[in-house]
mmCIF file of C-alpha atoms in Angstrom:
data_model
loop_
_atom_site.group_PDB
_atom_site.id
_atom_site.type_symbol
_atom_site.label_atom_id
_atom_site.label_comp_id
_atom_site.label_asym_id
_atom_site.label_seq_id
_atom_site.Cartn_x
_atom_site.Cartn_y
_atom_site.Cartn_z
ATOM 1 C CA MET E 1 43.279 0.228 -19.045
ATOM 2 C CA ARG E 2 40.241 0.844 -16.837
ATOM 3 C CA THR E 3 38.466 -2.292 -15.947
ATOM 4 C CA ASP E 4 35.364 -0.367 -14.216
ATOM 5 C CA ASN E 5 33.509 0.568 -17.448
ATOM 6 C CA HIS E 6 30.127 1.106 -16.228
ATOM 7 C CA GLN E 7 28.918 4.410 -14.540
ATOM 8 C CA VAL E 8 26.067 4.723 -12.137
ATOM 9 C CA ASN E 9 24.594 8.320 -11.295
ATOM 10 C CA ILE E 10 22.475 9.173 -8.467
ATOM 11 C CA ARG E 11 21.194 12.697 -7.255
ATOM 12 C CA VAL E 12 21.135 13.888 -3.634
ATOM 13 C CA ASN E 13 20.282 17.139 -2.076
ATOM 14 C CA GLU E 14 22.862 19.126 -0.319
ATOM 15 C CA ALA E 15 22.354 17.616 3.251
ATOM 16 C CA GLU E 16 22.642 14.272 1.943
ATOM 17 C CA TYR E 17 25.780 14.993 -0.014
ATOM 18 C CA ALA E 18 27.236 16.642 3.149
ATOM 19 C CA LYS E 19 26.567 13.373 5.133
ATOM 20 C CA ILE E 20 27.938 11.258 2.341
ATOM 21 C CA GLN E 21 31.059 13.342 2.453
ATOM 22 C CA ALA E 22 31.901 13.303 5.932
ATOM 23 C CA SER E 23 31.158 9.626 5.924
ATOM 24 C CA ALA E 24 33.681 9.136 3.082
ATOM 25 C CA ARG E 25 36.278 11.330 4.789
ATOM 26 C CA ILE E 26 35.967 9.301 8.183
ATOM 27 C CA MET E 27 36.554 6.169 6.099
ATOM 28 C CA GLY E 28 39.397 7.666 4.400
ATOM 29 C CA LEU E 29 37.807 7.304 0.854
ATOM 30 C CA SER E 30 36.468 9.383 -1.950
ATOM 31 C CA VAL E 31 32.930 9.972 -2.234
ATOM 32 C CA PRO E 32 32.606 7.538 -5.361
ATOM 33 C CA LYS E 33 34.831 4.881 -3.538
ATOM 34 C CA TYR E 34 32.634 5.171 -0.449
ATOM 35 C CA CYS E 35 29.638 4.835 -2.438
ATOM 36 C CA LYS E 36 30.907 1.909 -4.087
ATOM 37 C CA HIS E 37 31.938 0.326 -0.742
ATOM 38 C CA LEU E 38 28.649 0.762 0.312
ATOM 39 C CA VAL E 39 26.802 -0.837 -2.463
ATOM 40 C CA MET E 40 29.114 -3.743 -2.913
ATOM 41 C CA ARG E 41 28.753 -4.783 0.848
ATOM 42 C CA SER E 42 25.188 -4.434 0.879
ATOM 43 C CA LYS E 43 23.278 -7.756 0.932
ATOM 44 C CA LEU E 44 20.038 -8.452 -0.872
ATOM 45 C CA LYS E 45 17.188 -10.448 0.545
ATOM 46 C CA GLU E 46 15.581 -13.274 -1.054
ATOM 47 C CA PRO E 47 11.869 -12.855 -1.360
ATOM 48 C CA LYS E 48 10.177 -14.999 1.179
ATOM 49 C CA LEU E 49 7.323 -16.132 -1.372
ATOM 50 C CA ALA E 50 7.221 -16.822 -5.008
ATOM 51 C CA ASP E 51 5.018 -14.279 -7.045
ATOM 52 C CA GLU E 52 2.278 -16.762 -7.110
ATOM 53 C CA GLU E 53 1.996 -17.068 -3.381
ATOM 54 C CA TYR E 54 1.812 -13.383 -3.273
ATOM 55 C CA HIS E 55 -0.936 -13.162 -5.617
ATOM 56 C CA LYS E 56 -2.824 -15.920 -3.737
ATOM 57 C CA ILE E 57 -2.356 -13.888 -0.473
ATOM 58 C CA ILE E 58 -3.630 -10.667 -2.216
ATOM 59 C CA VAL E 59 -6.702 -12.681 -3.565
ATOM 60 C CA ASP E 60 -7.247 -14.144 0.161
ATOM 61 C CA LEU E 61 -7.185 -10.633 1.614
ATOM 62 C CA SER E 62 -9.459 -9.151 -1.005
ATOM 63 C CA ARG E 63 -11.890 -12.021 -0.256
ATOM 64 C CA ILE E 64 -11.592 -11.358 3.446
ATOM 65 C CA GLY E 65 -12.173 -7.593 3.075
ATOM 66 C CA ASN E 66 -15.108 -8.286 0.877
ATOM 67 C CA ASN E 67 -16.699 -10.529 3.383
ATOM 68 C CA ILE E 68 -16.062 -7.782 6.030
ATOM 69 C CA ASN E 69 -17.664 -5.289 3.884
ATOM 70 C CA GLN E 70 -20.695 -7.334 3.496
ATOM 71 C CA ILE E 71 -20.961 -7.877 7.220
ATOM 72 C CA ALA E 72 -20.778 -4.212 7.775
ATOM 73 C CA ARG E 73 -23.367 -3.346 5.300
ATOM 74 C CA ARG E 74 -25.742 -6.192 6.950
ATOM 75 C CA LEU E 75 -25.191 -4.445 10.490
ATOM 76 C CA ASN E 76 -25.693 -1.011 8.969
ATOM 77 C CA GLN E 77 -28.998 -2.172 7.233
ATOM 78 C CA ALA E 78 -30.166 -3.654 10.532
ATOM 79 C CA GLN E 79 -29.629 -0.465 12.584
ATOM 80 C CA GLY E 80 -29.408 -2.239 15.908
ATOM 81 C CA GLU E 81 -32.429 -4.369 15.180
ATOM 82 C CA LEU E 82 -30.445 -7.820 15.205
ATOM 83 C CA ALA E 83 -31.759 -10.664 17.208
ATOM 84 C CA GLU E 84 -29.344 -12.457 19.450
ATOM 85 C CA GLU E 85 -28.742 -15.410 17.130
ATOM 86 C CA GLU E 86 -28.123 -13.040 14.253
ATOM 87 C CA TRP E 87 -25.436 -11.264 16.489
ATOM 88 C CA LEU E 88 -23.837 -14.666 17.346
ATOM 89 C CA ALA E 89 -23.656 -15.604 13.756
ATOM 90 C CA VAL E 90 -21.865 -12.117 12.770
ATOM 91 C CA LYS E 91 -19.591 -12.905 15.829
ATOM 92 C CA ASP E 92 -18.746 -16.315 14.396
ATOM 93 C CA GLU E 93 -18.228 -14.937 10.944
ATOM 94 C CA LEU E 94 -15.882 -12.261 12.339
ATOM 95 C CA GLU E 95 -13.805 -14.827 14.483
ATOM 96 C CA LYS E 96 -13.441 -17.066 11.353
ATOM 97 C CA LEU E 97 -12.288 -13.980 9.453
ATOM 98 C CA ASP E 98 -9.863 -13.269 12.060
ATOM 99 C CA ARG E 99 -8.469 -16.767 11.920
ATOM 100 C CA GLU E 100 -7.969 -16.570 8.123
ATOM 101 C CA VAL E 101 -6.058 -13.425 8.357
ATOM 102 C CA ALA E 102 -3.777 -14.866 11.035
ATOM 103 C CA GLN E 103 -3.043 -17.631 8.678
ATOM 104 C CA VAL E 104 -2.367 -15.296 5.841
ATOM 105 C CA TRP E 105 0.212 -13.416 8.407
ATOM 106 C CA GLN E 106 1.622 -16.832 9.196
ATOM 107 C CA GLN E 107 2.525 -17.215 5.380
ATOM 108 C CA LEU E 108 4.178 -13.980 5.163
ATOM 109 C CA ARG E 109 6.414 -14.813 8.151
#
């Protein structure tokens, strides 16, 4: 009586199948047994963040992107006619956004 009662099918092209066959032959296994061996020894990785945290990061990055677009729009409208204090304000805004992006990257690590 068979205990393996579920079948999993995949499709591969000729080159992929030839590679699987060669690897199975080297391991001394049939193609199905080789594929099962690969699947069973693979390790799943736990997500680093919960779904809510990913959503927060997406919202944060979207907000940062919007801020950058607003800065670019202001610069395009000014067409090189910004006073020095305006350039310094833009530089400060960009540095602040850079720090925020760095914080987001820290969350992802």
